Coordinates of C-alpha atoms in Angstrom, one line a residue:
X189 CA -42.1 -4.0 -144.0
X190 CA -42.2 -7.4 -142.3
X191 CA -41.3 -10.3 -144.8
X192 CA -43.8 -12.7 -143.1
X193 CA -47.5 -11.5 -144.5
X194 CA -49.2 -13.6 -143.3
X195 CA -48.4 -13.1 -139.6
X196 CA -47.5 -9.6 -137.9
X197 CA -44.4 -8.8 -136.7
X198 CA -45.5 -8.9 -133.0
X199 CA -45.1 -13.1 -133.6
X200 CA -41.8 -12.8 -134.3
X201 CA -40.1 -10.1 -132.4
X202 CA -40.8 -8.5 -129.2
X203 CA -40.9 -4.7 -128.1
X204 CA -37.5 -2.7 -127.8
X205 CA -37.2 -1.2 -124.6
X206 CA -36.3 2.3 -124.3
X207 CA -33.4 2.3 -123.3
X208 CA -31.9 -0.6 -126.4
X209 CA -32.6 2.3 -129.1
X210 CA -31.1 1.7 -132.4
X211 CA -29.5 4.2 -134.4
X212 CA -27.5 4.2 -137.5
X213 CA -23.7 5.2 -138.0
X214 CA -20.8 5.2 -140.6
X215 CA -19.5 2.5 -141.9
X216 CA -16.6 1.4 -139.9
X217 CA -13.5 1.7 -141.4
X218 CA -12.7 -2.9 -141.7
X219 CA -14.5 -5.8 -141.2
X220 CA -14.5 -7.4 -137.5
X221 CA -14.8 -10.7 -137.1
X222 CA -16.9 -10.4 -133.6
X223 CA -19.6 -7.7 -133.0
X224 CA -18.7 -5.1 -130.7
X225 CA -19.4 -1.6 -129.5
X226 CA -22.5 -1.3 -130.7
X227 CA -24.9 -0.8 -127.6
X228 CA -27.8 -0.9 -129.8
X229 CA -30.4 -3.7 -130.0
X230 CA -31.8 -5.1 -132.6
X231 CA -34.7 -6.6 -134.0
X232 CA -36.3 -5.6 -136.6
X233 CA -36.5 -5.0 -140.5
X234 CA -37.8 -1.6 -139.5
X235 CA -39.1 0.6 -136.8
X236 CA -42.8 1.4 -136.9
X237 CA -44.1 2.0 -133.5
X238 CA -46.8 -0.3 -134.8
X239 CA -44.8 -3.3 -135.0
X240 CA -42.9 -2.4 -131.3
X241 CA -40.0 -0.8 -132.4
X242 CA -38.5 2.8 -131.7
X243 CA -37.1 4.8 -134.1
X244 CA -34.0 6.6 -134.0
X245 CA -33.8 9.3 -131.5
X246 CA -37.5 9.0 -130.4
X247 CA -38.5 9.6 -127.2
X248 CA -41.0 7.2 -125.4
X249 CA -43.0 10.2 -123.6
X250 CA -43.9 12.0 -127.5
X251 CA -47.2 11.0 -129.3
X252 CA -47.3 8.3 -131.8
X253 CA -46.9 9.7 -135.4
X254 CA -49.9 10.0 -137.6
X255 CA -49.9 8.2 -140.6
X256 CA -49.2 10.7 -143.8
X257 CA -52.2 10.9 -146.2
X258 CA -52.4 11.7 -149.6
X259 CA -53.4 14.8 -150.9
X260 CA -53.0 14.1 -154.7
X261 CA -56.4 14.1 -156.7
X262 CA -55.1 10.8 -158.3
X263 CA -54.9 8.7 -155.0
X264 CA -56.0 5.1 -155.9
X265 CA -55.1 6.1 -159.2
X266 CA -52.9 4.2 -161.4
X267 CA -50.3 5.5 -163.2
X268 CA -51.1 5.7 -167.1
X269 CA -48.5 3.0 -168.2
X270 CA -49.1 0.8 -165.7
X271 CA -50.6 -1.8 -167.9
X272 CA -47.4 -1.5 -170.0
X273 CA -45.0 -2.2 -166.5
X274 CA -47.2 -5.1 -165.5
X275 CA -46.9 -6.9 -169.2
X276 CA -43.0 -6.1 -169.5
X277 CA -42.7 -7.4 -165.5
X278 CA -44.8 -10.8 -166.6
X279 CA -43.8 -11.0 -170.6
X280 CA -40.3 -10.6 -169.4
X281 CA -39.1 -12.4 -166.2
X282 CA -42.1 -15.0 -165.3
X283 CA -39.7 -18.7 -166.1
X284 CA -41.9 -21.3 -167.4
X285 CA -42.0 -24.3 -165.1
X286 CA -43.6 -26.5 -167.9
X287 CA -43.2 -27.0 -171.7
X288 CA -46.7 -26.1 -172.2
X289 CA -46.1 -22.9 -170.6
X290 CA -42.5 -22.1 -173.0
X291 CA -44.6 -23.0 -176.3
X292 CA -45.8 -20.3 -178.4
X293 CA -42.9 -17.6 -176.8
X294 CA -40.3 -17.0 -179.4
X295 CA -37.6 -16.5 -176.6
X296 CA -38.1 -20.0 -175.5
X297 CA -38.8 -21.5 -178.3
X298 CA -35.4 -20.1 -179.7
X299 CA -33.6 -21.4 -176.9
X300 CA -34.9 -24.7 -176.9
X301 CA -34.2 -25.2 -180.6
X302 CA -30.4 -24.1 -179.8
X303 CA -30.7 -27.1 -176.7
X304 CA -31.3 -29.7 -179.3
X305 CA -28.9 -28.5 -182.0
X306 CA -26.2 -28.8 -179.1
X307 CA -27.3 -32.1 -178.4
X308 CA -27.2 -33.3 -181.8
X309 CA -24.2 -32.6 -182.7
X310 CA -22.9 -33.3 -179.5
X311 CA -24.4 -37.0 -180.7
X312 CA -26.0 -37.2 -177.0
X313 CA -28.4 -40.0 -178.0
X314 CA -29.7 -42.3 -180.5
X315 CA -33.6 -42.7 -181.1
X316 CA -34.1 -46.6 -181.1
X317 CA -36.9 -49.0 -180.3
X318 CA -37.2 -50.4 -176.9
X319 CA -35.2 -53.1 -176.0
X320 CA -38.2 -55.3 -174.1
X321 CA -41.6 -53.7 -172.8
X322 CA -39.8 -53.9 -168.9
X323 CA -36.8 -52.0 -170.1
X324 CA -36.2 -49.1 -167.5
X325 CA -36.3 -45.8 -168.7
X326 CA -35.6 -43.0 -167.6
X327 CA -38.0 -39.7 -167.5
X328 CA -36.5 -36.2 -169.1
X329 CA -38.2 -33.0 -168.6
X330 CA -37.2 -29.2 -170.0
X331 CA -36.1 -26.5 -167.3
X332 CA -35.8 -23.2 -168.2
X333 CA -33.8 -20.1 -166.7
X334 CA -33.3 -16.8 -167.2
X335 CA -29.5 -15.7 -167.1
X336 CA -28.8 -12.3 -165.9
X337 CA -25.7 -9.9 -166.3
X338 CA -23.6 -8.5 -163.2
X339 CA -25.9 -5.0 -163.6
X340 CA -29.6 -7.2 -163.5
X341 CA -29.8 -7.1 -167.1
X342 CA -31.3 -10.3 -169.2
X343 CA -28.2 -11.8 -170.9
X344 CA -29.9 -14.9 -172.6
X345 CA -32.7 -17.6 -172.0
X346 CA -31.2 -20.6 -171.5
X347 CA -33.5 -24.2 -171.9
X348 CA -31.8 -27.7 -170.8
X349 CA -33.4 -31.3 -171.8
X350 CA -32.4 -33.2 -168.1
X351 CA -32.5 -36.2 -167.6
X352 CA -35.1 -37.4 -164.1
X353 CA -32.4 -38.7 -162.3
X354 CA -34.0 -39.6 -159.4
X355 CA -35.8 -42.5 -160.8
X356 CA -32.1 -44.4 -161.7
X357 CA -30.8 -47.3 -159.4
X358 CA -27.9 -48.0 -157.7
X359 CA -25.4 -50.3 -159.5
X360 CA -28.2 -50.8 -162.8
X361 CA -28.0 -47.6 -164.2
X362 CA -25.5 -46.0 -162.4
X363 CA -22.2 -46.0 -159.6
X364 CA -19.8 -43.8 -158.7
X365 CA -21.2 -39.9 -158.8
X366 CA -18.4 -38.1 -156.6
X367 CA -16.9 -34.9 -158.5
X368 CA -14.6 -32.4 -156.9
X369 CA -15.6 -28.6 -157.3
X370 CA -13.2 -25.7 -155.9
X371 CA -13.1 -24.6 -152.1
X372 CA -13.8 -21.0 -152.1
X373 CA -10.6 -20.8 -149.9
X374 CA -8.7 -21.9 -153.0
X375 CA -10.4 -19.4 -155.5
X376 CA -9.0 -16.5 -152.5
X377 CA -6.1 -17.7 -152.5
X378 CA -5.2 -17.9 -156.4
X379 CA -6.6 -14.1 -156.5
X380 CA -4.2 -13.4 -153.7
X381 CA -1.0 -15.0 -155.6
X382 CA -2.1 -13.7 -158.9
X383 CA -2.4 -9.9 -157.1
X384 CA 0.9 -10.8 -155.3
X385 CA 2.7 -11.4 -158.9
X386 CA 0.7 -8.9 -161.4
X387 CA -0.7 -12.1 -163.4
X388 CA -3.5 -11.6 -165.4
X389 CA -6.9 -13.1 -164.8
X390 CA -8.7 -14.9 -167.4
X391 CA -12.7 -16.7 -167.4
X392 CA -13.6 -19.3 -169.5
X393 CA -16.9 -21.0 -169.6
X394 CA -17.8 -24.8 -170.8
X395 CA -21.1 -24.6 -172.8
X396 CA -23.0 -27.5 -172.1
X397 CA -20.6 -28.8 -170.2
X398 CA -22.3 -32.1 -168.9
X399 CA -23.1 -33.6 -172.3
X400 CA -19.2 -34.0 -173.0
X401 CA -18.9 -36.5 -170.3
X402 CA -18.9 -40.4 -171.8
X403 CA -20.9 -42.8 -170.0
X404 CA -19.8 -46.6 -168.6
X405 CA -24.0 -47.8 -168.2
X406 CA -26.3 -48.2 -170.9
X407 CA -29.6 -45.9 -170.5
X408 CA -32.6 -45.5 -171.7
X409 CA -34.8 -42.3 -171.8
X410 CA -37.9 -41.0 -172.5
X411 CA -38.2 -38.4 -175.4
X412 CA -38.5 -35.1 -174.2
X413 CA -41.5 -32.5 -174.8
X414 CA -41.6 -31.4 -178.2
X415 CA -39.2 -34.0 -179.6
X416 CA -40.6 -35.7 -182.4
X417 CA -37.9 -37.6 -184.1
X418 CA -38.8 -41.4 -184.3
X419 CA -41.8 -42.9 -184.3
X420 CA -43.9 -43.0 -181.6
X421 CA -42.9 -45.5 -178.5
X422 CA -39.1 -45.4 -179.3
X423 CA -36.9 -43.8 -176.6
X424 CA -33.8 -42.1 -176.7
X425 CA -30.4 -44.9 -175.7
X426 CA -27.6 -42.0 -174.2
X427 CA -24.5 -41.7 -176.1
X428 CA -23.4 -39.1 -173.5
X429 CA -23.8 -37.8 -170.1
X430 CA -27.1 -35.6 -169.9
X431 CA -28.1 -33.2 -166.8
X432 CA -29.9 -34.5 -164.4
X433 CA -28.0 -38.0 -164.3
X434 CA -26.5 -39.2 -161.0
X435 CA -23.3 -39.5 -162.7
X436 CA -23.2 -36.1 -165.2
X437 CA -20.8 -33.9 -163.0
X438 CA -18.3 -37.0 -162.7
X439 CA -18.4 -38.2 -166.2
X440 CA -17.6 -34.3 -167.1
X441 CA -14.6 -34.0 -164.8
X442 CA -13.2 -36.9 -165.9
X443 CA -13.6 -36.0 -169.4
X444 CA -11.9 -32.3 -168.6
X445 CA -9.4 -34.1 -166.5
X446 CA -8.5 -36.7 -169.5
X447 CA -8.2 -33.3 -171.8
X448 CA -5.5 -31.5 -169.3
X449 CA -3.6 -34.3 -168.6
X450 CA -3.5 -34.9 -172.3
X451 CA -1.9 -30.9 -172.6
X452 CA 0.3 -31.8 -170.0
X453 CA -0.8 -30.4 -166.8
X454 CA -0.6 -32.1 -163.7
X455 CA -3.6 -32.1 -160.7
X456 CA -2.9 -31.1 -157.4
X457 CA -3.2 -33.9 -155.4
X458 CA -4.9 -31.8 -152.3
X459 CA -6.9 -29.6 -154.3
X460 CA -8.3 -32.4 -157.4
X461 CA -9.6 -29.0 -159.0
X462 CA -6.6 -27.4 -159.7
X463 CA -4.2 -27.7 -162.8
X464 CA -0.5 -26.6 -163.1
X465 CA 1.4 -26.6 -165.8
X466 CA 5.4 -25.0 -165.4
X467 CA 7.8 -24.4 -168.6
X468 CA 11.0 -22.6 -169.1
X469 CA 8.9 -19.4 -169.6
X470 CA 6.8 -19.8 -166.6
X471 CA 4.1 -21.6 -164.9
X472 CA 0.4 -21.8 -165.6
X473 CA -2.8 -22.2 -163.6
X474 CA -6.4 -23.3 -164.1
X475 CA -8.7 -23.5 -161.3
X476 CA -12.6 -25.5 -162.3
X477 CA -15.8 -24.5 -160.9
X478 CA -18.2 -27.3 -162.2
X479 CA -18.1 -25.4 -165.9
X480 CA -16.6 -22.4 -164.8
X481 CA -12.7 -21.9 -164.7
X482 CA -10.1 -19.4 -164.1
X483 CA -6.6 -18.9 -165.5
X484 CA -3.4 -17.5 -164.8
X485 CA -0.1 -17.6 -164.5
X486 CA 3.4 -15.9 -165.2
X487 CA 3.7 -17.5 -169.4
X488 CA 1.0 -15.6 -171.2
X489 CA 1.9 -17.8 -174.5
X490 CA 0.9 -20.8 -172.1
X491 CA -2.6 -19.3 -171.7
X492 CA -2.5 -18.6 -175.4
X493 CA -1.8 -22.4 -176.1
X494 CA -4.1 -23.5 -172.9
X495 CA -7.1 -21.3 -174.0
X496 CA -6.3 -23.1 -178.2
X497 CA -6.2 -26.6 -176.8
X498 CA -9.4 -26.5 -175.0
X499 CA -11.1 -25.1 -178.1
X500 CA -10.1 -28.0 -180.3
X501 CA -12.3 -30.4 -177.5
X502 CA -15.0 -28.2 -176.3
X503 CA -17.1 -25.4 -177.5
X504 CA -15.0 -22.6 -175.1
X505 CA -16.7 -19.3 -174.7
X506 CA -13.5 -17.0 -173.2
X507 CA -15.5 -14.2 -170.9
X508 CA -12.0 -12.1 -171.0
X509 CA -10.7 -10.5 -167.7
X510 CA -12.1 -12.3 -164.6
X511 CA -14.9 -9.9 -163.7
X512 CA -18.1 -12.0 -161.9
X513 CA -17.0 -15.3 -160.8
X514 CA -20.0 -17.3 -159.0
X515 CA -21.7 -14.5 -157.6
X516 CA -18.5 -12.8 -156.7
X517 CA -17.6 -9.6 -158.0
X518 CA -13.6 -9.2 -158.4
X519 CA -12.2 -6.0 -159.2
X520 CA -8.8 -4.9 -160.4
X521 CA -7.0 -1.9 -159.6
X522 CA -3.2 -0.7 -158.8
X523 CA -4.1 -1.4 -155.1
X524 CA -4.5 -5.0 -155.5
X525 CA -7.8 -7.0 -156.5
X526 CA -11.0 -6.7 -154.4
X527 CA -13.6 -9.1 -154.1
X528 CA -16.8 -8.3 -152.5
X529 CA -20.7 -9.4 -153.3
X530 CA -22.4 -6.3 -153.5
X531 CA -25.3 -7.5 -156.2
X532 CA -25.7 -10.5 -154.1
X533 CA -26.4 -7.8 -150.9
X534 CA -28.9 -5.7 -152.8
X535 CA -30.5 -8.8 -154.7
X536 CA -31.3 -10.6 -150.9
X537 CA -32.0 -7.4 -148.7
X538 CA -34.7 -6.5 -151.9
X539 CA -36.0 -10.1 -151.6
X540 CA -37.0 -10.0 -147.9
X541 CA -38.2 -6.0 -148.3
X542 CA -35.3 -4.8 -146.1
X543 CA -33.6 -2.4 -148.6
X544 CA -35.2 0.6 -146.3
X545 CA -34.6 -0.7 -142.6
X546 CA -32.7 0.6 -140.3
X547 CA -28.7 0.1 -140.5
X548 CA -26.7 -1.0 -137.9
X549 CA -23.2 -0.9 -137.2
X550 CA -22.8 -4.4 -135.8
X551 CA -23.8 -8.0 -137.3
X552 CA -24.9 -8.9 -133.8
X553 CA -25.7 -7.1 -130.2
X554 CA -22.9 -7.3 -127.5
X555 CA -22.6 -10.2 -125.3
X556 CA -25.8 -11.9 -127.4
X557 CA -26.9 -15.5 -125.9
X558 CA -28.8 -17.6 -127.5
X559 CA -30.8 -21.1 -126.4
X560 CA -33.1 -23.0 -128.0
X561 CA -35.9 -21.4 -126.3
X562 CA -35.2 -18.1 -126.6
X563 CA -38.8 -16.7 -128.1
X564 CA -42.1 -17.4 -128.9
X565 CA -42.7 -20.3 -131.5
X566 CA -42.6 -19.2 -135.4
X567 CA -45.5 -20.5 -137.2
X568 CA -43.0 -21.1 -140.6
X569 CA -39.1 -21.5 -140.7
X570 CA -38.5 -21.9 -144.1
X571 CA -38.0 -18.3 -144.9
X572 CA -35.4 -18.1 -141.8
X573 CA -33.9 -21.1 -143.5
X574 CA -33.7 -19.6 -146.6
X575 CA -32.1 -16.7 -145.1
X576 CA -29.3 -18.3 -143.3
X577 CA -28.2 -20.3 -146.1
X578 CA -28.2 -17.0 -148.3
X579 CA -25.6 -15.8 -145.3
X580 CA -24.1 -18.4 -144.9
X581 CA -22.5 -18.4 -149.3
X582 CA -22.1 -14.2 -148.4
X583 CA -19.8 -15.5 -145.7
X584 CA -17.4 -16.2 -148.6
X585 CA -16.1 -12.5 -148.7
X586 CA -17.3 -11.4 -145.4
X587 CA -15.3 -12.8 -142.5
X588 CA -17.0 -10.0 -140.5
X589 CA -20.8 -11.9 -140.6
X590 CA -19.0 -15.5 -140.2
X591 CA -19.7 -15.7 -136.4
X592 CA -23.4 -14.3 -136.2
X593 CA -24.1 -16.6 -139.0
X594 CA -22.6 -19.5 -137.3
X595 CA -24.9 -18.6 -134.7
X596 CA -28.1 -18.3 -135.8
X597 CA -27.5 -21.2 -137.9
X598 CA -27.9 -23.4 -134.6
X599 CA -30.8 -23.0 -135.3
X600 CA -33.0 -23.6 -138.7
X601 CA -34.9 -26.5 -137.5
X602 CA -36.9 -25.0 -134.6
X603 CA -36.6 -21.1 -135.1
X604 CA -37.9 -19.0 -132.5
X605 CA -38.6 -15.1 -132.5
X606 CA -35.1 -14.2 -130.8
X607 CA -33.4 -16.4 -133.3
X608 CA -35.2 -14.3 -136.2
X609 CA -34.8 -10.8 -134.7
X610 CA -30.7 -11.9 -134.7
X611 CA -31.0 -13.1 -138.0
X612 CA -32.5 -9.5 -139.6
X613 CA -30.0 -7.7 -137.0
X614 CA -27.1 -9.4 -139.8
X615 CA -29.4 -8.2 -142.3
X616 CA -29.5 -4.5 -141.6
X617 CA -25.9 -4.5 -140.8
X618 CA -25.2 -5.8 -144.1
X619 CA -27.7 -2.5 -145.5
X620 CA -24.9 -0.5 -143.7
X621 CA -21.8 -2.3 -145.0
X622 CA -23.1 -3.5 -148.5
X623 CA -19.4 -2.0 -149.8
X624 CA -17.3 -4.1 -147.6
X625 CA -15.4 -7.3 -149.1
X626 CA -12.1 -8.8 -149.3
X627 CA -8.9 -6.6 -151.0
X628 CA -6.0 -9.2 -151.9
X629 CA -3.2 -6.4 -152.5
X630 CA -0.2 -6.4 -154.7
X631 CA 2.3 -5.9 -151.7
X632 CA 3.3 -7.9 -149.5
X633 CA 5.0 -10.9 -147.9
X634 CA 4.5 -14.9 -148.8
X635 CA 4.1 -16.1 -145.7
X636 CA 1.4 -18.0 -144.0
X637 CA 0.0 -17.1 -140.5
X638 CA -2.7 -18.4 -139.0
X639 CA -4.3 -17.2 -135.6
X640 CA -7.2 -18.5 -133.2
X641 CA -9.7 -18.0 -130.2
X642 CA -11.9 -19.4 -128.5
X643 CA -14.6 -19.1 -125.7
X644 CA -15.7 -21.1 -122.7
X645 CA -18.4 -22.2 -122.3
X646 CA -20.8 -20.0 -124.9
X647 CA -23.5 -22.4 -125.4
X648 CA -26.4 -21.7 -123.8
X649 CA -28.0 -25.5 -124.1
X650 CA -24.4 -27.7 -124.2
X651 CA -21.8 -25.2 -122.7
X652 CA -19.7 -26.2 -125.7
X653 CA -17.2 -23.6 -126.5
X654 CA -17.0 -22.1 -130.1
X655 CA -13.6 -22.0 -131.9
X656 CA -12.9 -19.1 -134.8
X657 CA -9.5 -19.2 -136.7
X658 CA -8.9 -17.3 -139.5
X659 CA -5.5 -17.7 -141.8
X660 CA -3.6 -15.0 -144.1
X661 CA -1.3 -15.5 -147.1
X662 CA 1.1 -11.8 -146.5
X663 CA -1.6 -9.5 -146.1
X664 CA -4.6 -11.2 -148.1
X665 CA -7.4 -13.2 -146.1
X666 CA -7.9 -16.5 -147.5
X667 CA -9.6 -18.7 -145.5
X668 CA -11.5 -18.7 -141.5
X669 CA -14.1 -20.4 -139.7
X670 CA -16.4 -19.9 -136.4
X671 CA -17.5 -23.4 -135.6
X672 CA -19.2 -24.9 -132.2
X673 CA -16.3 -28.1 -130.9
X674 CA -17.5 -31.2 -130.5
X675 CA -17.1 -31.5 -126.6
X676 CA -17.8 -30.2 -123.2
X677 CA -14.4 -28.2 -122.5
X678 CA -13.5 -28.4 -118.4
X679 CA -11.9 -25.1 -118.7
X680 CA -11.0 -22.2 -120.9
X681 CA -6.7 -23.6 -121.3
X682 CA -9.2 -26.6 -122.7
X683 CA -11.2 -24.7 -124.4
X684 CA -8.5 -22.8 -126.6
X685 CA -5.9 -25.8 -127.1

C-alpha cells in the first residue's frame, strides 16, 4: 500500500495511538479553507496493523487479523489473456524516449511524418552547407507523447523535432526569452463574468504553435533522426522558431500578439494575456494559455469574425464549448459553471497506490505543528517533492487544501516522516472529497470583496506568522493565498495588519 518499496512504512510514519483512531465520514457539505473538527489523526495511505496503523473502529485489546488465503485451485495462476493485457499495456502506452525506439511502430512513424510535413510547409528551415567548420550548432532531438482525452482514452500520438536549447548562448544565439502565460486567477475570473452574463465559452487550440514565431538571430541546427534531406554534413539554418529554443514561447506571443492587434484588439495592460475587443454589438474576449485560448463575450458575430481571422494566419483547430481547459474540468449547467479536477484526483491518488486508503474528512489534523525536525530522516524526498508540487497545481480549484499544502511545502528539501504522514493525510482527504471544486453561478452581485487572517506566531522554527486572504467577484471565488510573511511579527495587531 505504501508508495515507497523500497523502504517500509515504519521509516516514514510512526504508530497511531489508540486513542488518534481514524475513521471515515460524509463529505462535508463546502470546502474550508482551514482543517477543523476532525479529531482524527492521520498518517497513513492505509491502515494495516502491520505498518502501525489502526483501522476504523478496532479495538487495541482484539487479536490481530489473519491474513485471508486463497482457496481457488488457480492460485498463482494467471488469468488466460493475460499475455494479451501485458502486450496491449506495453504495445500501447510505453512513449519512446529515443528515435531508435519510435522506428519500426506505425503510430510513431505516422506522427513523425505529420511533424515534418508541418514543418515544411511551415518553411521552418533551410538545409544548407555549413557556414565555417567552428560554426555553432545547435543539437535537435525527437520527443514523443501520448495525448489522452478527458475519459483516459488515447486521442493521438503526437512527435515534436526540438531544438537542444540548452547548448545556445547568451547574446550569440539568443536574448530576450520572457513570455506572459495566464494567472489561473484570471482564467476564474473570466468563467465567473461569462456565468454572471450567460456568454458562451469557446476553445481554440494553436497547432504547432511555436514554429509560427519569426526569429531576430541566425541559427544553425543539426538534422534531426531520420531526416535525410541534403547531403551528408549540411545542417538545418532556422527560418522559424522551433521548440526547445530559449526564445520559442516569446517569438510565438509576439507573433499572436502582432495577429490581434492587427484584428483590432487591444491587450490588457495588467494581464499582457488578455485581449478585448468592444463594438456597437458588444464586447469580445480571448484569454492565451501558451497555445491554448478561450473566448467569449456578449457579440457572437465577433467570435464568428475572431475565430475566421485567426484561421487565415494559423492552422486553428476550434475544440467547441470549453470543456477541459489545462487539466481543469469546467462544466455548464443552469446553476452556473463548475470547475473542479476530478481526473487529475483519481490520476495522482492511482499513482501513489492511495485510491483504497482510508478517507478523511479534514486536509490536515487540528492544531498540527510542524518544525523541521519533526520525524525520523527519509532516505528519498523526491517522491514527497513530486507530491507537493502535484498539490500545489490541484490548489487551483481547491481553496480548501491551500493551507495544508502551504504547509508541507516548507518543507521539500529535507522531508521528515511527520512532514510525509501530513502530506498523505491531504491525500486521503482528497479520496473523500474528489467531487468538490469551484461553482461560479449565474446570480449574483459585481462586486469585489476581499477578506483576511492571520496567526501569530505559527512557525515552529521562525515564529513567523502565516497570512491567508482569499477574494470573491459576487458570489464566485477567484483568487486566495496561504503564505508564511516575511518577518518576525511582535504581536498578533502586527501580525494581521
Amino acid at each position: 500500500m505504501f508508495p515507497y518499496d523500497d523502504q517500509p512504512a515504519e521509516d516514514f510514519v510512526p504508530a497511531i495511538p489508540p486513542d488518534d483512531m481514524d475513521s471515515p465520514g460524509s463529505s462535508p457539505a463546502t470546502s474550508s479553507a482551514a482543517a477543523s473538527g476532525d479529531s482524527s489523526s492521520s498518517s497513513s495511505p492505509g491502515a494495516s496493523s502491520s505498518h502501525g496503523f489502526i483501522s476504523s473502529g478496532a479495538s487495541t485489546s482484539s487479536p490481530a487479523p489473519q491474513p485471508r488465503r486463497s482457496l481457488r485451485s488457480t492460485k498463482g495462476v494467471p488469468s488466460p489473456h493475460f499475455d494479451d493485457y501485458m502486450a496491449l499495456g506495453v504495445d500501447t502506452l510505453v512513449t519512446p524516449t529515443r528515435y531508435k525506439d519510435a522506428q519500426g511502430d506505425p503510430r510513431w512513424e505516422e506522427a513523425m511524418g505529420s511533424e515534418f510535413d508541418a514543418l515544411h510547409a511551415n518553411h521552418t528551415w533551410d538545409v544548407v552547407d555549413r557556414p565555417t567548420p567552428d560554426t555553432p550548432t545547435v543539437g535537435s532531438r525527437w520527443v514523443y507523447t501520448i495525448k489522452m482525452n478527458p475519459d483516459g482514452t488515447i486521442e493521438r500520438f503526437r512527435a515534436r523535432v526540438v531544438a537542444l536549447g540548452y547548448t545556445q548562448e547568451h547574446e550569440v544565439d539568443y536574448n530576450e526569452t520572457f513570455a506572459p502565460v495566464a494567472r489561473m486567477s484570471t482564467v476564474r475570473t473570466l468563467l465567473a463574468v461569462a456565468s454572471m452574463n450567460k456568454w458562451s465559452l469557446s476553445q481554440l487550440d494553436v497547432k504547432n504553435a511555436f514554429l509560427h514565431g519569426d526569429l531576430d538571430e541566425v541559427i544553425y541546427m543539426e538534422k534531426p533522426p531520420g531526416y535525410n534531406v541534403g547531403r551528408p554534413g549540411q545542417v538545418c539554418r532556422l527560418r522559424r522558431s522551433l521548440y526547445g529554443l530559449k526564445q520559442a514561447p516569446r517569438a510565438w506571443f509576439e507573433k499572436f500578439q502582432d495577429t490581434l492587434v492587427g484584428l483590432g484588439y487591444s491587450q490588457s495592460l495588467n494581464y499582457p494575456s488578455l485581449f478585448i475587443k468592444t463594438t456597437s454589438r458588444g464586447i469580445v474576449l480571448l484569454l492565451l494559455y501558451v497555445d491554448d485560448m478561450i473566448i467569449t463575450g456578449s457579440d457572437s458575430e465577433g467570435i464568428r469574425l475572431l475565430k475566421d481571422g485567426l484561421q487565415v494566419s494559423f492552422q486553428i483547430k476550434d475544440l467547441g464549448q470549453l470543456s477541459y481547459f489545462l487539466g481543469l474540468e469546467v462544466s455548464r449547467s443552469a446553476a452556473g459553471i463548475f470547475l473542479c479536477q476530478r481526473k487529475y484526483i483519481s490520476d495522482l491518488l492511482g499513482d501513489y497506490n492511495m485510491e483504497d486508503c482510508v478517507p478523511v474528512n479534514t486536509p490536515m489534523e487540528l492544531n498540527l505543528k510542524l518544525s523541521r525536525e519533526s520525524g525520523d530522516k527519509v532516505k528519498d524526498g523526491s517522491q514527497y517533492r513530486s507530491i507537493v508540487g502535484s498539490l500545489i497545481y490541484l490548489s487551483a480549484t481547491r481553496p480548501d487544501i491551500s493551507y495544508a499544502v502551504q504547509l508541507v511545502s516548507q518543507f521539500m528539501a529535507d522531508p521528515r516522516t511527520d512532514h510525509v504522514a501530513a502530506l498523505y493525510r491531504i491525500l486521503r482527504y482528497l479520496r473523500e472529497t474528489k467531487e468538490l471544486g469551484l461553482l461560479f453561478p449565474t446570480s449574483g452581485t459585481t462586486t469585489l470583496q476581499a477578506y483576511s487572517d492571520s496567526d501569530y506566531a505559527g512557525c515552529v522554527d521562525t515564529r513567523r506568522s502565516t497570512t491567508g486572504w482569499c477574494v470573491q467577484f459576487g458570489n464566485s471565488f477567484i483568487s486566495w493565498r496561504c503564505k508564511k510573511q516575511n518577518k518576525v511579527s511582535k504581536s498578533s495587531t502586527e501580525a494581521e495588519y
